[in-house]
Amino acid sequence: QLQFQESGPGLVKPSETLTLTCSVSGGSISGSGYSWAWIRQPPGKGLEWIGAIYPRGGINYNPSLKSRLTMSVDTSKNQFSLTLNSMTAADTAVYYCASDYSKGEFDHWGPGTLVTVSS
Amino acid sequence: QSALTQSASVSESPGQSITISCTGTGSDIGGFNFVSWYQQHPGKVPKLIMSDVSSRPSGVSNRFSGSKSGNTASLTISGLQAEDEGTYYCASYRSVNTVVIFGEGTKVSVL
């Protein structure tokens, strides 16, 4: 059973860069056939797909975030990461990492981490 | 990146059935069977309850069923129970820009 844990700062200043890491346990991040995704949810609002890293290494981003976003995988640490720069208050959200076994079917989720953008 | 359209809320009495709809376009729901549904209780992590339009993951109650017609997917909850209260989100693969799109969410209340 895959398990995830997000880690990163809970508070980021406007214009700064957010880096979040998702540690994966219960399975290998490479060769599993899963895609690795980030999803966020602003307080009181709905879910937003941020992007995903695919089994063969391809990466796809939400077009609305693409210019500020970088995602990567570290197979040696069994982790994947998200970097989002030029943060604004609109980026305040709970950020989840998740496994995607097909095209947008997220069967395992981390507990989520709240990131607040404030000076 | 427009979200899939869901009704904001639905309320029904215990034991009754409800159907939540999720409307997209031919580039997402209408073009592919990569439609999933998530249940989220307040303050909790979303849970996958339906995938590939109508496949229930292991452990999900058979009171949940999914279907699709044209550009609209539906989730039906039969024999409504208090534990079914929460917000339900649909999601679909969208071929434009190769992304995943979520619905706006439907809040289900059991009277």
Coordinates of C-alpha atoms in Angstrom, one line a residue:
Chain A
Q1 CA 0.0 0.0 0.0
L2 CA 1.5 3.3 -1.1
Q3 CA 1.8 6.0 1.5
F4 CA 2.8 9.6 0.9
Q5 CA 4.0 12.4 3.1
E6 CA 4.3 16.0 2.0
S7 CA 6.9 18.2 3.5
G8 CA 7.8 21.9 3.1
P9 CA 7.3 25.3 4.6
G10 CA 3.9 26.2 6.0
L11 CA 4.4 29.9 5.4
V12 CA 5.9 31.6 2.3
K13 CA 6.3 35.3 1.7
P14 CA 4.8 36.9 -1.4
S15 CA 7.1 36.7 -4.4
E16 CA 9.2 33.9 -2.8
T17 CA 9.6 30.3 -4.1
L18 CA 7.8 27.3 -2.6
T19 CA 9.4 23.9 -2.6
L20 CA 7.5 20.9 -1.5
T21 CA 8.6 17.3 -1.4
C22 CA 6.5 14.1 -1.3
S23 CA 8.1 11.1 0.3
V24 CA 6.8 7.8 -0.9
S25 CA 6.8 4.6 1.1
G26 CA 5.3 1.1 0.5
G27 CA 6.5 1.0 -3.1
S28 CA 9.2 2.2 -5.5
I29 CA 8.7 5.5 -7.2
S30 CA 10.4 4.0 -10.3
G31 CA 9.1 1.2 -12.4
S32 CA 5.7 1.1 -10.6
G33 CA 3.7 2.3 -13.6
Y34 CA 2.2 5.1 -11.6
S35 CA 2.3 8.8 -12.4
W36 CA 3.1 11.1 -9.5
A37 CA 0.8 14.1 -9.2
W38 CA 0.4 17.3 -7.2
I39 CA -3.1 18.7 -6.4
R40 CA -4.0 21.7 -4.4
Q41 CA -7.1 23.0 -2.6
P42 CA -7.5 26.6 -1.5
P43 CA -9.3 27.0 1.8
G44 CA -13.0 26.4 1.3
K45 CA -12.6 25.8 -2.4
G46 CA -12.3 22.9 -4.9
L47 CA -9.5 20.8 -6.1
E48 CA -7.0 21.9 -8.7
W49 CA -4.6 19.6 -10.6
I50 CA -1.2 21.1 -10.6
G51 CA 0.8 18.6 -12.7
A52 CA 2.1 15.1 -13.0
I53 CA 5.3 13.2 -13.7
Y54 CA 4.7 10.1 -15.9
P55 CA 6.3 6.7 -15.6
R56 CA 8.6 7.2 -18.7
G57 CA 9.7 10.6 -17.3
G58 CA 7.4 12.9 -19.1
I59 CA 6.0 15.9 -17.2
N60 CA 2.9 17.8 -17.7
Y61 CA 1.8 21.0 -15.9
N62 CA -1.4 22.9 -15.5
P63 CA -1.2 25.6 -18.1
S64 CA -2.2 28.3 -15.6
L65 CA 0.8 27.5 -13.5
K66 CA 3.3 26.3 -16.1
S67 CA 5.4 29.4 -16.3
R68 CA 6.1 29.3 -12.5
L69 CA 6.2 25.5 -12.0
T70 CA 8.9 22.8 -11.9
M71 CA 8.4 19.2 -10.9
S72 CA 11.0 16.5 -10.5
V73 CA 11.7 13.0 -9.2
D74 CA 14.5 11.8 -7.0
T75 CA 14.4 8.0 -7.4
S76 CA 17.4 7.5 -5.0
K77 CA 15.3 9.1 -2.2
N78 CA 11.9 7.7 -3.4
Q79 CA 10.6 11.3 -3.5
F80 CA 9.2 13.7 -6.0
S81 CA 9.1 17.5 -5.7
L82 CA 7.3 20.6 -6.7
T83 CA 8.8 24.1 -7.0
L84 CA 6.5 27.1 -7.6
N85 CA 8.0 30.5 -7.8
S86 CA 6.6 34.0 -7.5
M87 CA 4.1 33.0 -4.9
T88 CA 1.0 35.1 -4.3
A89 CA -1.9 35.0 -1.9
A90 CA -3.8 33.1 -4.5
D91 CA -1.4 30.2 -4.1
T92 CA -2.5 29.7 -0.5
A93 CA -3.9 26.2 -0.4
V94 CA -3.5 22.7 1.0
Y95 CA -1.1 20.9 -1.3
Y96 CA -1.5 17.2 -1.8
C97 CA 0.7 14.7 -3.5
A98 CA -0.9 11.6 -5.0
S99 CA -0.5 8.6 -7.2
D100 CA -2.3 8.5 -10.5
Y101 CA -2.7 5.0 -11.9
S102 CA -4.4 6.1 -15.1
K103 CA -5.2 9.5 -16.6
G104 CA -6.4 11.4 -13.6
E105 CA -7.4 8.6 -11.2
F106 CA -5.8 9.3 -7.9
D107 CA -5.9 6.3 -5.7
H108 CA -3.5 7.2 -2.9
W109 CA -3.1 10.6 -1.4
G110 CA -0.8 12.3 1.1
P111 CA -2.4 13.9 4.2
G112 CA -1.8 17.3 2.6
T113 CA 0.2 20.3 3.8
L114 CA -1.2 23.8 4.2
V115 CA 0.9 26.5 2.6
T116 CA 0.0 30.1 3.4
V117 CA 1.4 33.0 1.5
S118 CA 1.7 36.0 3.7
S119 CA 4.2 38.7 4.6
Chain B
Q1 CA -8.7 26.0 -17.7
S2 CA -12.4 25.8 -17.1
A3 CA -13.6 23.3 -14.4
L4 CA -16.2 20.6 -15.1
T5 CA -19.7 21.7 -14.1
Q6 CA -21.4 20.3 -11.1
S7 CA -24.4 21.4 -9.2
A8 CA -23.5 23.1 -6.0
S9 CA -25.5 21.1 -3.5
V10 CA -28.0 18.3 -3.1
S11 CA -30.0 17.3 0.0
E12 CA -32.1 14.1 0.5
S13 CA -33.4 12.0 3.3
P14 CA -31.7 8.8 4.6
G15 CA -32.5 5.8 2.5
Q16 CA -33.3 7.7 -0.7
S17 CA -31.1 8.0 -3.8
I18 CA -29.4 10.9 -5.3
T19 CA -27.6 11.5 -8.6
I20 CA -24.8 14.0 -9.0
S21 CA -24.0 15.2 -12.5
C22 CA -20.7 16.4 -14.0
T23 CA -20.7 18.1 -17.3
G24 CA -17.8 18.6 -19.6
T25 CA -17.0 18.7 -23.3
G26 CA -16.0 16.3 -26.0
S27 CA -12.4 16.9 -25.2
D28 CA -12.8 15.4 -21.7
I29 CA -15.8 13.5 -20.5
G30 CA -17.3 13.0 -23.9
G31 CA -14.1 11.8 -25.5
F32 CA -12.7 9.4 -22.9
N33 CA -13.7 7.1 -20.1
F34 CA -11.1 8.5 -17.7
V35 CA -13.7 9.9 -15.4
S36 CA -13.3 9.5 -11.6
W37 CA -15.2 10.6 -8.5
Y38 CA -13.9 11.6 -5.1
Q39 CA -15.6 11.9 -1.8
Q40 CA -14.2 14.5 0.7
H41 CA -15.4 14.9 4.3
P42 CA -14.7 18.2 5.9
G43 CA -11.0 18.5 6.8
K44 CA -10.2 15.2 5.3
V45 CA -8.3 13.9 2.3
P46 CA -10.3 13.2 -0.8
K47 CA -11.0 9.5 -1.4
L48 CA -11.3 7.8 -4.8
I49 CA -14.8 6.2 -5.0
M50 CA -15.2 5.7 -8.7
S51 CA -12.8 5.3 -11.6
D52 CA -13.0 4.7 -15.4
V53 CA -16.6 6.1 -15.2
S54 CA -18.1 3.1 -13.4
S55 CA -15.5 1.0 -11.7
R56 CA -15.6 0.9 -7.9
P57 CA -12.2 0.6 -6.1
S58 CA -11.9 -2.2 -3.6
G59 CA -13.7 -1.4 -0.4
V60 CA -16.1 1.2 -1.8
S61 CA -19.7 0.5 -1.0
N62 CA -21.9 -0.8 -3.9
R63 CA -24.3 1.9 -3.0
F64 CA -22.2 4.1 -5.3
S65 CA -22.5 3.7 -9.0
G66 CA -21.2 5.7 -12.0
S67 CA -22.3 6.3 -15.6
K68 CA -21.8 8.5 -18.5
S69 CA -23.9 9.8 -21.4
G70 CA -22.4 12.1 -23.9
N71 CA -20.5 14.9 -22.2
T72 CA -22.1 14.3 -18.8
A73 CA -21.0 11.8 -16.1
S74 CA -23.1 10.9 -13.2
L75 CA -22.6 9.5 -9.7
T76 CA -25.6 7.8 -8.0
I77 CA -25.7 7.1 -4.3
S78 CA -28.5 4.8 -3.3
G79 CA -29.7 4.1 0.2
L80 CA -28.3 7.4 1.4
Q81 CA -26.7 7.3 4.8
A82 CA -25.5 10.0 7.2
E83 CA -21.9 9.0 6.5
D84 CA -22.4 10.0 2.8
E85 CA -22.5 13.6 3.8
G86 CA -19.6 15.5 2.3
T87 CA -18.4 17.1 -1.0
Y88 CA -18.1 15.0 -4.1
Y89 CA -15.8 16.0 -6.9
C90 CA -15.6 14.6 -10.4
A91 CA -12.4 14.6 -12.5
S92 CA -11.6 13.9 -16.1
Y93 CA -8.7 13.7 -18.4
R94 CA -8.8 16.5 -20.9
S95 CA -6.9 16.1 -24.2
V96 CA -6.4 19.8 -24.7
N97 CA -3.0 20.5 -23.1
T98 CA -3.1 16.9 -21.7
V99 CA -4.4 17.8 -18.3
V100 CA -6.7 16.6 -15.6
I101 CA -9.7 18.7 -14.8
F102 CA -11.8 18.6 -11.6
G103 CA -15.4 19.5 -11.1
E104 CA -16.5 22.4 -8.9
G105 CA -17.7 20.0 -6.2
T106 CA -21.2 19.0 -5.0
K107 CA -22.1 19.2 -1.4
V108 CA -24.3 16.4 -0.3
S109 CA -26.4 16.8 2.8
V110 CA -28.4 14.0 4.4
L111 CA -31.5 15.5 6.0

